Coordinates of C-alpha atoms and ligand atoms in Angstrom, one line a residue:
X1 CA -34.8 13.1 -0.3
X2 CA -31.9 11.0 -1.7
X3 CA -32.3 8.3 -4.3
X4 CA -30.8 4.9 -4.0
X5 CA -30.2 2.2 -6.5
X6 CA -28.6 -1.3 -6.4
X7 CA -27.8 -4.1 -8.8
X8 CA -26.9 -7.7 -8.4
X9 CA -26.5 -10.0 -11.4
X10 CA -24.2 -10.9 -14.2
X11 CA -24.0 -7.5 -16.0
X12 CA -21.6 -4.7 -15.2
X13 CA -23.2 -2.6 -12.5
X14 CA -21.8 0.8 -13.3
X15 CA -24.0 1.7 -16.4
X16 CA -27.1 0.4 -14.7
X17 CA -26.4 2.4 -11.5
X18 CA -25.5 5.6 -13.3
X19 CA -28.6 5.4 -15.5
X20 CA -30.7 4.6 -12.4
X21 CA -29.3 7.7 -10.6
X22 CA -30.0 9.9 -13.6
X23 CA -33.7 8.9 -13.2
X24 CA -33.6 9.4 -9.4
X25 CA -31.8 12.7 -9.5
X26 CA -35.1 14.6 -8.8
X27 CA -34.9 13.2 -5.3
X28 CA -31.8 15.2 -4.4
X29 CA -28.7 16.5 -6.2
X30 CA -26.2 17.6 -3.6
X31 CA -23.8 14.7 -4.5
X32 CA -23.7 11.4 -6.3
X33 CA -21.7 8.2 -5.8
X34 CA -21.4 4.6 -6.7
X35 CA -19.7 1.5 -5.2
X36 CA -18.9 -1.6 -7.3
X37 CA -17.3 -4.9 -6.4
X38 CA -14.5 -5.2 -9.0
X39 CA -13.3 -8.4 -10.6
X40 CA -10.3 -8.2 -8.3
X41 CA -12.6 -8.5 -5.3
X42 CA -12.2 -4.9 -4.0
X43 CA -14.8 -2.3 -3.5
X44 CA -14.4 0.6 -6.0
X45 CA -16.0 3.8 -4.8
X46 CA -16.3 7.1 -6.6
X47 CA -18.3 10.0 -5.3
X48 CA -18.6 13.7 -6.1
X49 CA -20.3 16.7 -4.6
X50 CA -22.9 18.4 -6.9
X51 CA -25.0 17.0 -9.6
X52 CA -24.6 13.5 -11.1
X53 CA -22.8 15.0 -14.1
X54 CA -19.9 15.9 -11.8
X55 CA -19.5 12.1 -11.1
X56 CA -20.1 11.0 -14.7
X57 CA -17.6 13.6 -16.0
X58 CA -15.1 12.5 -13.5
X59 CA -15.6 8.8 -14.4
X60 CA -15.5 9.7 -18.1
X61 CA -16.8 6.2 -18.9
X62 CA -14.0 4.5 -17.0
X63 CA -15.8 2.9 -14.1
X64 CA -14.4 -0.5 -13.5
X65 CA -16.2 -3.7 -14.7
X66 CA -17.9 -5.6 -11.9
X67 CA -21.0 -6.4 -9.9
X68 CA -22.9 -6.1 -7.6
X69 CA -23.0 -2.3 -7.1
X70 CA -24.9 0.4 -5.3
X71 CA -25.4 4.1 -6.1
X72 CA -26.8 7.2 -4.4
X73 CA -27.9 10.7 -5.1
X74 CA -28.0 12.9 -2.0
X75 CA -30.2 15.7 -0.5
X76 CA -28.0 16.8 2.4
X77 CA -29.3 16.6 6.0
X78 CA -26.3 15.9 8.2
X79 CA -23.0 17.3 6.9
X80 CA -22.2 19.7 4.1
X81 CA -22.8 18.6 0.5
X82 CA -19.1 17.7 -0.2
X83 CA -17.2 14.7 -1.5
X84 CA -16.5 13.3 2.0
X85 CA -20.2 13.3 3.0
X86 CA -21.3 11.8 -0.3
X87 CA -22.5 8.2 -0.2
X88 CA -21.6 5.3 -0.4
X89 CA -19.9 5.1 3.0
X90 CA -17.7 2.2 4.2
X91 CA -16.8 0.4 7.4
X92 CA -13.3 0.4 8.8
X93 CA -12.4 -2.7 6.9
X94 CA -13.4 -1.1 3.6
X95 CA -15.2 -4.4 2.7
X96 CA -18.7 -3.1 3.3
X97 CA -20.3 -0.2 1.4
X98 CA -23.6 1.4 2.2
X99 CA -26.1 3.9 0.9
X100 CA -28.9 5.5 2.9
X101 CA -31.9 7.7 2.5
X102 CA -33.4 9.1 5.7
X103 CA -32.2 10.2 9.0
X104 CA -30.7 8.1 11.9
X105 CA -32.0 10.0 14.9
X106 CA -29.8 8.4 17.5
X107 CA -26.6 8.6 15.3
X108 CA -24.8 10.9 17.7
X109 CA -24.9 8.5 20.7
X110 CA -24.1 5.6 18.4
X111 CA -21.1 7.5 17.0
X112 CA -19.7 8.2 20.4
X113 CA -19.9 4.6 21.3
X114 CA -18.4 3.4 18.0
X115 CA -15.5 5.9 18.2
X116 CA -14.8 4.7 21.8
X117 CA -14.6 1.2 20.4
X118 CA -12.0 2.3 17.9
X119 CA -14.0 2.9 14.8
X120 CA -12.6 5.7 12.5
X121 CA -15.1 8.0 10.8
X122 CA -14.4 9.9 7.6
X123 CA -17.6 11.9 7.2
X124 CA -20.0 14.1 9.2
X125 CA -23.1 12.1 8.2
X126 CA -25.5 10.2 10.3
X127 CA -25.3 7.4 7.7
X128 CA -21.7 6.4 8.4
X129 CA -22.7 5.0 11.8
X130 CA -24.8 2.4 10.0
X131 CA -21.7 1.1 8.1
X132 CA -19.7 0.8 11.3
X133 CA -22.6 -0.6 13.3
X134 CA -23.2 -3.4 10.8
X135 CA -19.4 -4.1 10.9
X136 CA -19.7 -4.7 14.6
X137 CA -22.4 -7.2 14.1
X138 CA -20.9 -9.0 11.1
X139 CA -19.7 -12.6 11.6
X140 CA -20.2 -13.8 8.1
X141 CA -24.0 -13.4 7.7
X142 CA -24.6 -10.0 6.1
X143 CA -28.4 -10.1 6.4
X144 CA -28.2 -11.0 10.0
X145 CA -25.7 -8.2 10.7
X146 CA -27.9 -5.7 9.0
X147 CA -30.9 -6.9 11.0
X148 CA -29.0 -6.7 14.3
X149 CA -27.7 -3.3 13.6
X150 CA -31.0 -1.9 12.5
X151 CA -32.5 -3.0 15.8
X152 CA -30.2 -0.5 17.5
X153 CA -31.2 2.5 15.4
X154 CA -34.1 5.0 15.6
X155 CA -35.2 7.1 12.7
X156 CA -36.0 6.7 9.0
X157 CA -34.0 4.7 6.5
X158 CA -33.9 3.0 3.1
X159 CA -30.5 1.4 2.8
X160 CA -28.5 -0.6 0.3
X161 CA -25.5 -2.7 1.5
X162 CA -22.9 -4.7 -0.2
X163 CA -19.9 -6.6 1.0
X164 CA -16.8 -8.1 -0.6
X165 CA -17.5 -11.5 1.0
X166 CA -20.9 -11.6 -0.7
X167 CA -20.4 -11.1 -4.4
X168 CA -23.9 -12.4 -5.2
X169 CA -25.9 -10.3 -2.8
X170 CA -27.1 -6.8 -2.0
X171 CA -29.1 -6.2 1.1
X172 CA -31.9 -3.5 1.3
X173 CA -34.0 -2.4 4.2
X174 CA -36.6 0.2 4.8
X175 CA -38.3 2.1 7.7
X176 CA -40.5 5.1 6.9
X177 CA -38.8 5.8 3.6
X178 CA -39.6 4.1 0.3
X179 CA -37.6 1.2 -1.2
X180 CA -38.5 -1.3 -3.8
X181 CA -36.9 -4.5 -5.0
X182 CA -36.9 -5.1 -8.8
X183 CA -37.2 -8.7 -9.9
X184 CA -35.3 -9.4 -13.1
X185 CA -34.4 -12.7 -14.8
X186 CA -31.2 -13.8 -13.1
X187 CA -30.7 -10.4 -11.6
X188 CA -32.1 -8.2 -8.9
X189 CA -32.4 -4.4 -8.2
X190 CA -33.0 -2.0 -5.3
X191 CA -34.4 1.4 -5.9
X192 CA -36.1 4.3 -4.2
X193 CA -38.5 4.6 -7.1
X194 CA -39.7 2.8 -10.2
X195 CA -38.2 4.9 -13.0
X196 CA -34.7 3.9 -11.8
X197 CA -35.2 0.3 -12.8
X198 CA -38.2 0.4 -15.2
X199 CA -36.0 -0.4 -18.3
X200 CA -34.9 -3.6 -16.6
X201 CA -38.0 -5.0 -15.0
X202 CA -41.7 -4.2 -14.5
X203 CA -42.1 -6.6 -11.6
X204 CA -41.4 -5.0 -8.2
X205 CA -41.9 -5.8 -4.5
X206 CA -42.8 -2.7 -2.5
X207 CA -41.0 -3.3 0.8
X208 CA -42.9 -2.6 4.0
X209 CA -41.7 -0.9 7.2
X210 CA -39.1 -3.0 8.9
X211 CA -38.5 -5.3 5.9
X212 CA -34.9 -6.4 5.1
X213 CA -34.5 -7.8 1.6
X214 CA -31.7 -10.3 0.7
X215 CA -31.5 -9.7 -3.1
X216 CA -29.6 -12.2 -5.1
X217 CA -29.6 -13.2 -8.8
X218 CA -31.7 -16.3 -7.9
X219 CA -34.4 -14.3 -6.1
X220 CA -35.3 -12.2 -3.0
X221 CA -35.9 -13.3 0.5
X222 CA -37.5 -10.9 3.0
X223 CA -37.2 -10.9 6.8
X224 CA -38.5 -8.5 9.3
X225 CA -36.6 -6.8 12.1
X226 CA -37.5 -9.6 14.5
X227 CA -36.0 -12.1 12.0
X228 CA -39.1 -13.8 10.8
X229 CA -39.4 -14.5 7.1
X230 CA -42.3 -12.9 5.2
X231 CA -43.8 -13.1 1.7
X232 CA -44.7 -9.8 -0.1
X233 CA -46.8 -9.4 -3.2
X234 CA -45.2 -8.7 -6.5
X235 CA -46.6 -5.6 -8.2
X236 CA -46.6 -5.3 -11.9
X237 CA -45.8 -1.7 -13.1
X238 CA -47.9 -0.4 -16.0
X239 CA -45.9 2.8 -16.7
X240 CA -44.1 2.9 -20.0
X241 CA -40.6 4.1 -20.3
X242 CA -42.0 7.1 -22.2
X243 CA -43.9 8.1 -19.0
X244 CA -40.6 8.3 -17.2
X245 CA -38.8 10.2 -20.0
X246 CA -39.0 13.7 -21.4
X247 CA -40.7 12.6 -24.6
X248 CA -39.3 15.4 -26.7
X249 CA -40.0 18.2 -24.2
X250 CA -37.1 20.5 -23.1
X251 CA -37.9 19.8 -19.4
X252 CA -40.0 17.3 -17.4
X253 CA -41.8 20.3 -15.9
X254 CA -43.1 21.3 -19.4
X255 CA -43.9 17.7 -20.3
X256 CA -45.9 17.4 -17.1
X257 CA -47.7 20.7 -17.7
X258 CA -48.8 19.4 -21.1
X259 CA -49.8 16.0 -19.8
X260 CA -52.5 17.6 -17.7
X261 CA -55.4 17.1 -20.0
X262 CA -54.6 13.4 -20.1
X263 CA -53.8 13.2 -16.4
X264 CA -57.2 14.8 -15.7
X265 CA -58.9 12.3 -18.0
X266 CA -57.2 9.4 -16.2
X267 CA -58.0 10.9 -12.8
X268 CA -61.7 11.0 -13.7
X269 CA -61.8 7.5 -15.1
X270 CA -64.2 5.2 -13.2
X271 CA -65.3 8.1 -10.9
X272 CA -67.7 10.3 -12.9
X273 CA -70.3 8.6 -15.2
X274 CA -71.6 10.1 -18.4
X275 CA -74.6 11.5 -16.6
X276 CA -72.3 13.5 -14.3
X277 CA -72.8 11.2 -11.2
X278 CA -69.7 11.3 -9.0
X279 CA -68.9 8.2 -7.2
X280 CA -65.5 7.2 -5.7
X281 CA -65.5 3.4 -5.3
X282 CA -62.6 3.8 -2.9
X283 CA -64.9 5.3 -0.4
X284 CA -67.5 2.5 -0.4
X285 CA -66.1 0.7 2.6
X286 CA -66.3 3.8 4.8
X287 CA -69.8 5.0 3.7
X288 CA -71.4 4.7 7.2
X289 CA -68.7 6.7 8.9
X290 CA -68.7 9.4 6.1
X291 CA -72.4 10.0 6.9
X292 CA -71.6 10.6 10.5
X293 CA -68.5 12.9 10.4
X294 CA -69.0 16.4 11.8
X295 CA -65.8 18.1 10.8
X296 CA -63.0 17.8 8.2
X297 CA -59.3 18.7 8.2
X298 CA -57.4 18.5 5.0
X299 CA -53.7 18.1 5.5
X300 CA -50.7 18.7 3.2
X301 CA -47.5 20.6 2.7
X302 CA -46.5 23.2 0.0
X303 CA -48.4 22.7 -3.1
X304 CA -50.5 19.9 -1.6
X305 CA -51.6 22.3 1.2
X306 CA -53.0 24.7 -1.5
X307 CA -55.0 21.8 -3.0
X308 CA -56.1 21.0 0.6
X309 CA -57.3 24.6 1.0
X310 CA -59.4 24.4 -2.1
X311 CA -60.9 21.3 -0.7
X312 CA -61.7 22.9 2.7
X313 CA -63.7 25.7 0.9
X314 CA -65.6 23.1 -1.1
X315 CA -66.5 20.9 1.8
X316 CA -67.9 23.9 3.7
X317 CA -69.8 25.1 0.6
X318 CA -71.2 21.7 -0.6
X319 CA -71.4 19.6 2.6
X320 CA -72.0 22.4 5.1
X321 CA -69.7 21.1 7.9
X322 CA -66.7 22.9 9.3
X323 CA -63.6 22.2 7.2
X324 CA -60.1 23.6 7.3
X325 CA -56.7 23.2 5.7
X326 CA -53.9 22.1 8.1
X327 CA -50.3 22.5 7.3
X328 CA -48.7 19.1 8.0
X329 CA -45.7 20.4 10.0
X330 CA -47.9 22.6 12.2
X331 CA -50.8 20.2 12.8
X332 CA -48.6 17.6 14.4
X333 CA -47.4 19.9 17.2
X334 CA -50.6 22.0 17.7
X335 CA -53.3 19.6 16.8
X336 CA -56.9 20.8 16.5
X337 CA -59.7 18.9 18.2
X338 CA -59.9 15.4 16.7
X339 CA -62.3 12.6 17.5
X340 CA -64.0 9.6 15.9
X341 CA -66.4 11.9 14.0
X342 CA -63.5 13.8 12.4
X343 CA -62.5 13.1 8.8
X344 CA -58.8 13.8 8.1
X345 CA -57.8 13.9 4.5
X346 CA -54.1 13.6 3.8
X347 CA -52.9 15.0 0.5
X348 CA -49.4 14.1 -0.8
X349 CA -48.1 13.4 -4.3
X350 CA -45.2 11.3 -3.2
X351 CA -47.0 9.7 -0.2
X352 CA -43.8 10.0 1.7
X353 CA -43.8 13.5 3.1
X354 CA -42.8 13.2 6.8
X355 CA -44.6 16.4 7.7
X356 CA -47.9 15.0 6.3
X357 CA -47.4 11.5 7.6
X358 CA -47.0 12.5 11.2
X359 CA -50.3 14.3 11.7
X360 CA -52.1 11.5 10.0
X361 CA -50.7 9.0 12.4
X362 CA -51.8 11.2 15.2
X363 CA -55.3 11.5 13.7
X364 CA -55.5 7.7 13.4
X365 CA -54.4 7.3 17.1
X366 CA -57.2 9.7 18.1
X367 CA -59.8 7.6 16.2
X368 CA -60.4 9.9 13.2
X369 CA -61.5 8.6 9.9
X370 CA -58.4 9.0 7.6
X371 CA -58.6 9.2 3.8
X372 CA -55.5 9.9 1.7
X373 CA -55.0 11.3 -1.7
X374 CA -51.7 10.3 -3.3
X375 CA -50.1 9.5 -6.6
X376 CA -47.8 6.7 -5.5
X377 CA -49.2 3.2 -5.2
X378 CA -47.9 1.5 -2.0
X379 CA -46.4 4.7 -0.6
X380 CA -46.2 5.1 3.2
X381 CA -49.2 7.4 3.4
X382 CA -51.5 4.7 2.0
X383 CA -50.8 2.6 5.1
X384 CA -52.1 5.3 7.4
X385 CA -55.5 5.3 5.8
X386 CA -59.0 3.9 6.0
X387 CA -59.4 4.6 2.3
X388 CA -56.9 5.7 -0.5
X389 CA -57.8 7.7 -3.6
X390 CA -55.0 7.6 -6.1
X391 CA -54.4 10.6 -8.5
X392 CA -53.9 8.2 -11.4
X393 CA -51.7 11.0 -12.9
X394 CA -48.7 8.9 -13.9
X395 CA -45.2 9.6 -12.6
X396 CA -44.3 13.2 -11.7
X397 CA -40.6 13.6 -12.1
X398 CA -40.1 17.4 -12.1
X399 CA -39.5 18.7 -8.6
X400 CA -42.1 21.4 -9.0
X401 CA -45.5 19.9 -8.9
X402 CA -47.9 20.6 -11.7
X403 CA -50.1 17.7 -12.8
X404 CA -50.1 16.3 -9.3
X405 CA -51.6 19.6 -8.0
X406 CA -54.3 19.7 -10.6
X407 CA -55.3 16.0 -10.0
X408 CA -55.1 16.5 -6.2
X409 CA -57.7 19.4 -6.6
X410 CA -59.7 17.2 -8.9
X411 CA -59.8 14.2 -6.6
X412 CA -60.7 16.4 -3.6
X413 CA -63.5 18.0 -5.7
X414 CA -64.8 14.5 -6.3
X415 CA -64.5 13.6 -2.6
X416 CA -66.5 16.7 -1.7
X417 CA -69.2 15.9 -4.2
X418 CA -69.3 12.2 -3.1
X419 CA -69.8 13.5 0.5
X420 CA -72.5 15.9 -0.6
X421 CA -74.4 13.1 -2.4
X422 CA -74.1 10.7 0.5
X423 CA -75.3 13.4 2.9
X424 CA -77.9 14.9 0.5
X425 CA -76.6 18.4 1.0
X426 CA -76.7 19.3 -2.7
X427 CA -79.7 18.8 -5.0
X428 CA -79.5 16.1 -7.6
X429 CA -79.4 18.8 -10.3
X430 CA -76.5 20.7 -8.8
X431 CA -74.6 17.4 -8.2
X432 CA -74.9 16.5 -11.9
X433 CA -74.0 20.1 -13.0
X434 CA -70.7 19.9 -11.1
X435 CA -70.1 16.3 -12.3
X436 CA -70.6 17.4 -15.9
X437 CA -68.3 20.3 -15.4
X438 CA -65.6 18.0 -14.1
X439 CA -66.0 15.8 -17.2
X440 CA -65.4 18.7 -19.5
X441 CA -62.1 19.6 -17.8
X442 CA -59.7 17.6 -20.0
X443 CA -61.0 19.5 -23.0
X444 CA -60.9 22.9 -21.2
X445 CA -57.4 22.2 -19.9
X446 CA -56.2 21.5 -23.4
X447 CA -57.8 24.7 -24.6
X448 CA -56.2 26.7 -21.8
X449 CA -52.7 25.4 -22.6
X450 CA -53.1 27.1 -26.0
X451 CA -52.3 30.3 -24.2
X452 CA -48.7 29.2 -24.2
X453 CA -47.4 31.6 -27.0
X454 CA -49.1 34.6 -25.3
X455 CA -47.7 33.5 -21.9
X456 CA -44.2 33.2 -23.3
X457 CA -44.2 36.8 -24.6
X458 CA -45.6 38.0 -21.2
X459 CA -42.9 36.0 -19.3
X460 CA -40.1 37.5 -21.5
X461 CA -41.3 41.0 -20.7
X462 CA -41.3 40.1 -17.0
X463 CA -38.2 38.0 -16.8
X464 CA -36.2 40.7 -14.8
X465 CA -38.9 41.7 -12.4
X466 CA -37.8 41.3 -8.8
X467 CA -41.2 40.9 -6.9
X468 CA -44.7 39.7 -7.8
X469 CA -47.8 39.9 -5.7
X470 CA -50.5 37.3 -6.5
X471 CA -54.1 37.7 -5.2
X472 CA -57.3 35.7 -5.3
X473 CA -60.5 35.2 -3.2
X474 CA -62.3 32.1 -2.2
X475 CA -60.9 29.1 -4.2
X476 CA -58.9 31.7 -6.1
X477 CA -56.8 32.4 -3.0
X478 CA -55.0 29.0 -2.8
X479 CA -54.5 29.3 -6.6
X480 CA -52.8 32.7 -6.0
X481 CA -50.5 31.0 -3.5
X482 CA -49.8 28.1 -5.8
X483 CA -49.0 30.5 -8.6
X484 CA -46.6 32.4 -6.4
X485 CA -44.9 29.2 -5.1
X486 CA -44.4 28.0 -8.7
X487 CA -42.7 31.2 -9.6
X488 CA -40.5 31.2 -6.5
X489 CA -39.5 27.5 -7.0
X490 CA -38.8 27.6 -10.7
X491 CA -37.4 31.0 -11.3
X492 CA -36.1 32.1 -7.8
X493 CA -38.1 35.3 -8.2
X494 CA -39.8 36.6 -5.0
X495 CA -43.5 36.2 -5.2
X496 CA -46.2 36.1 -2.5
X497 CA -49.9 35.1 -2.7
X498 CA -52.5 36.9 -0.7
X499 CA -56.2 36.8 -0.1
X500 CA -57.3 39.7 -2.4
X501 CA -59.2 41.4 0.4
X502 CA -56.1 41.4 2.5
X503 CA -54.1 43.6 0.0
X504 CA -55.4 46.8 1.5
X505 CA -54.4 45.6 5.0
X506 CA -50.7 45.8 4.4
X507 CA -49.3 44.2 1.2
X508 CA -50.5 47.1 -0.9
X509 CA -47.6 49.1 0.5
X510 CA -45.3 46.9 -1.7
X511 CA -47.0 47.9 -4.9
X512 CA -45.2 50.2 -7.3
X513 CA -44.7 50.4 -11.1
X514 CA -42.0 47.7 -10.8
X515 CA -44.1 45.2 -8.8
X516 CA -46.8 43.5 -10.9
X517 CA -50.0 42.2 -9.4
X518 CA -51.2 38.9 -10.7
X519 CA -55.0 38.6 -10.0
X520 CA -57.1 35.4 -10.2
X521 CA -60.2 37.2 -11.4
X522 CA -62.3 34.4 -13.0
X523 CA -66.1 34.7 -12.8
X524 CA -67.7 33.8 -9.5
X525 CA -69.8 35.0 -6.6
X526 CA -67.2 37.5 -5.5
X527 CA -65.8 38.5 -8.8
X528 CA -66.8 42.2 -8.4
X529 CA -64.8 42.3 -5.1
X530 CA -61.7 41.0 -6.8
X531 CA -62.1 43.6 -9.5
X532 CA -62.2 46.3 -6.8
X533 CA -59.0 44.9 -5.3
X534 CA -57.4 45.0 -8.8
X535 CA -58.6 48.6 -9.2
X536 CA -57.0 49.5 -5.9
X537 CA -53.7 48.2 -7.2
X538 CA -54.0 50.0 -10.5
X539 CA -54.6 53.2 -8.6
X540 CA -51.1 52.6 -7.1
X541 CA -49.6 52.2 -10.6
X542 CA -48.9 48.5 -10.3
X543 CA -49.0 46.7 -13.6
X544 CA -51.7 44.1 -13.5
X545 CA -51.9 40.6 -15.1
X546 CA -55.3 39.0 -14.8
X547 CA -56.5 35.5 -15.2
X548 CA -60.1 36.1 -16.3
X549 CA -63.0 34.2 -17.8
X550 CA -63.4 34.2 -21.6
X551 CA -65.9 36.9 -22.5
X552 CA -65.2 39.2 -19.6
X553 CA -65.2 42.7 -21.0
X554 CA -64.7 44.6 -17.8
X555 CA -61.4 43.3 -16.6
X556 CA -59.2 44.9 -19.3
X557 CA -60.0 48.3 -18.0
X558 CA -57.8 47.5 -15.1
X559 CA -55.3 45.0 -16.3
X560 CA -52.6 45.5 -18.9
X561 CA -52.5 41.8 -19.7
X562 CA -55.4 39.4 -19.5
X563 CA -55.1 35.6 -19.9
X564 CA -58.6 34.4 -20.7
X565 CA -59.5 30.9 -19.6
X566 CA -62.6 29.0 -20.5
X567 CA -65.7 29.3 -18.3
X568 CA -66.4 26.7 -15.6
X569 CA -68.4 26.9 -12.4
X570 CA -66.4 28.8 -9.8
X571 CA -65.9 25.7 -7.6
X572 CA -64.4 23.8 -10.5
X573 CA -62.3 26.7 -11.8
X574 CA -59.0 26.2 -9.8
X575 CA -58.1 23.2 -12.1
X576 CA -58.1 25.6 -15.1
X577 CA -57.0 28.9 -13.5
X578 CA -53.7 27.4 -12.3
X579 CA -52.6 26.3 -15.7
X580 CA -51.5 29.8 -17.1
X581 CA -49.6 30.4 -13.8
X582 CA -47.7 27.2 -14.2
X583 CA -46.7 28.1 -17.8
X584 CA -45.8 31.7 -16.7
X585 CA -43.5 30.4 -14.0
X586 CA -41.9 27.9 -16.4
X587 CA -41.3 30.6 -19.1
X588 CA -39.9 33.1 -16.6
X589 CA -37.5 30.4 -15.3
X590 CA -36.4 29.4 -18.8
X591 CA -35.8 33.1 -19.6
X592 CA -33.7 33.5 -16.4
X593 CA -31.8 30.3 -17.1
X594 CA -32.5 28.5 -13.8
X595 CA -32.5 24.8 -13.3
X596 CA -36.1 24.2 -14.1
X597 CA -36.5 20.5 -13.3
X598 CA -34.3 20.5 -10.3
X599 CA -34.4 23.9 -8.6
X600 CA -31.7 24.7 -6.1
X601 CA -32.1 23.4 -2.5
X602 CA -35.2 21.4 -3.2
X603 CA -36.0 17.7 -3.4
X604 CA -39.1 16.0 -4.8
X605 CA -39.9 13.9 -1.8
X606 CA -39.3 15.4 1.6
X607 CA -38.9 12.6 4.0
X608 CA -37.5 14.6 6.9
X609 CA -39.3 16.9 9.3
Ligands
AGP701 C1 -44.3 21.5 -5.2 O1 -44.0 22.2 -6.3 C2 -43.3 21.5 -4.1 N1 -42.1 21.0 -4.7 C3 -43.7 21.1 -2.8 O2 -44.3 22.1 -2.2 C4 -44.5 19.8 -2.6 O3 -45.8 19.9 -3.1 C5 -44.5 19.4 -1.1 O4 -43.2 19.2 -0.6 C6 -45.4 18.2 -0.8 O5 -45.0 17.1 -1.4 P1 -46.0 15.8 -1.5 O6 -47.2 16.2 -2.3 O7 -45.2 14.8 -2.2 O8 -46.3 15.5 -0.1

């Protein structure tokens, strides 16, 4: 949801900002803009609707020299995605420029007041009120003006502010939206996310809610909304530039699909020993409460909700207590019963999804035990939790989630096994069998990705299909939904995922020779039932693509195309079964010529409700 970047220091800001925006474009691409303090002491602003290339083409390498500067890439909330609504926005004097990620909830009432006081607005955005509000508070001290103005707003924000009277300063602030400060030598940065500034510094300060950062070439001072000065830890980033780059792949999506064997390996590190014993050290501090819980809710949105659904099946199967998936945006407004014996597990790659954060806050207020599973160290979600389990998957840049999904499922499998061990609900033997199966996943994932040439041919044959139906049962059901979502997101083709047994209760009416059925038919306790559902589809002349277990000789009687994946225990299989579906969605998208890494209308991190 919008990317922001800022630079203060001796270098020309424009190239640093434009490169930073390129790396943040996954956060939104409805418009892009920059503001730079020129040598003449004016603020130069250029902004263009559409992707960053519209701005860079327009600038054509001719952005003026100067510093400091701020830049923004937008995912529209208030106001159309046009030039006028693009950030940066200015105050009436034109001396102050501001960028913003988030939503100012009380912007309408503030705007009425500011207009009555004579302020002139040039956009329909909520953001512009911030520029004018800071202007009303400004008497020479920019940090103080920002602080006073922010005390009047409600909502979520990460902002970057610059002012012609402060040529050696940019001011950043955050509330419920991520913002980091990069500490360079004789220079400073603001950014929504690490990749934007990684080539300049590996030392960052992750700002906390209500922090206001005064970033100057000499260092950064942080005050809170009440004006008190605070010290924040400096975090050293261990990612390489390579991890934030495409590394020879045509798209980040494809790179991240192929990174999965390594991501799985990293995710397992320190959590499953060679004997197959699963132990998450992150859960040590809450062991007593974990022994006592009597129900589990696993919360997430989109892809994360499908990982959560796999987890709910596994907790019921392995731990024997009621467990269900909760869609974040629903749980907040119709919460299920929650008390001190409830475990709520929040799942979010970005750790910033507003729809997931809100029910976790609610769970915390009601005394539940809260564990979160996220990829981003220091993200907002980690502050809602009694314990945090990181995916350890490395940065996921592509908007469509692939390696984060697989590692979310893996962490949740480990959480379920950890619980089963603590509560002695599985025998030692079964615990080790599953632990060993997890340890073999990096190798099996690499093997599965070798299906790529077969999948590419299959995708080319299906590139013009209008509708797909995906089915699965048990842990295969969320995989069917994830396969359908990947296809929708990446290729804009209509696809729906159903519980296989539900097919005959309605969706079967959609099947015809032009509507393929994709069946998750890997070996498991209810394999025969899935095969029956596949047979029902074949009887209606639907072409069938099956994901099946290597060695299965029955399935090709019903399926025209079979993608054979290596055998794993059913409970572990989602990590492997989803891989061919990711590749299929990717190849269909490439064949159809869609914008694979940045699908239309989407954003990587959804920080609004
Ligand atoms: C995944 O491909 C999607 N783009 C989307 O469903 C995503 O998983 C969802 O918005 C949740 O994001 P999070 O994991 O960062 O909370």
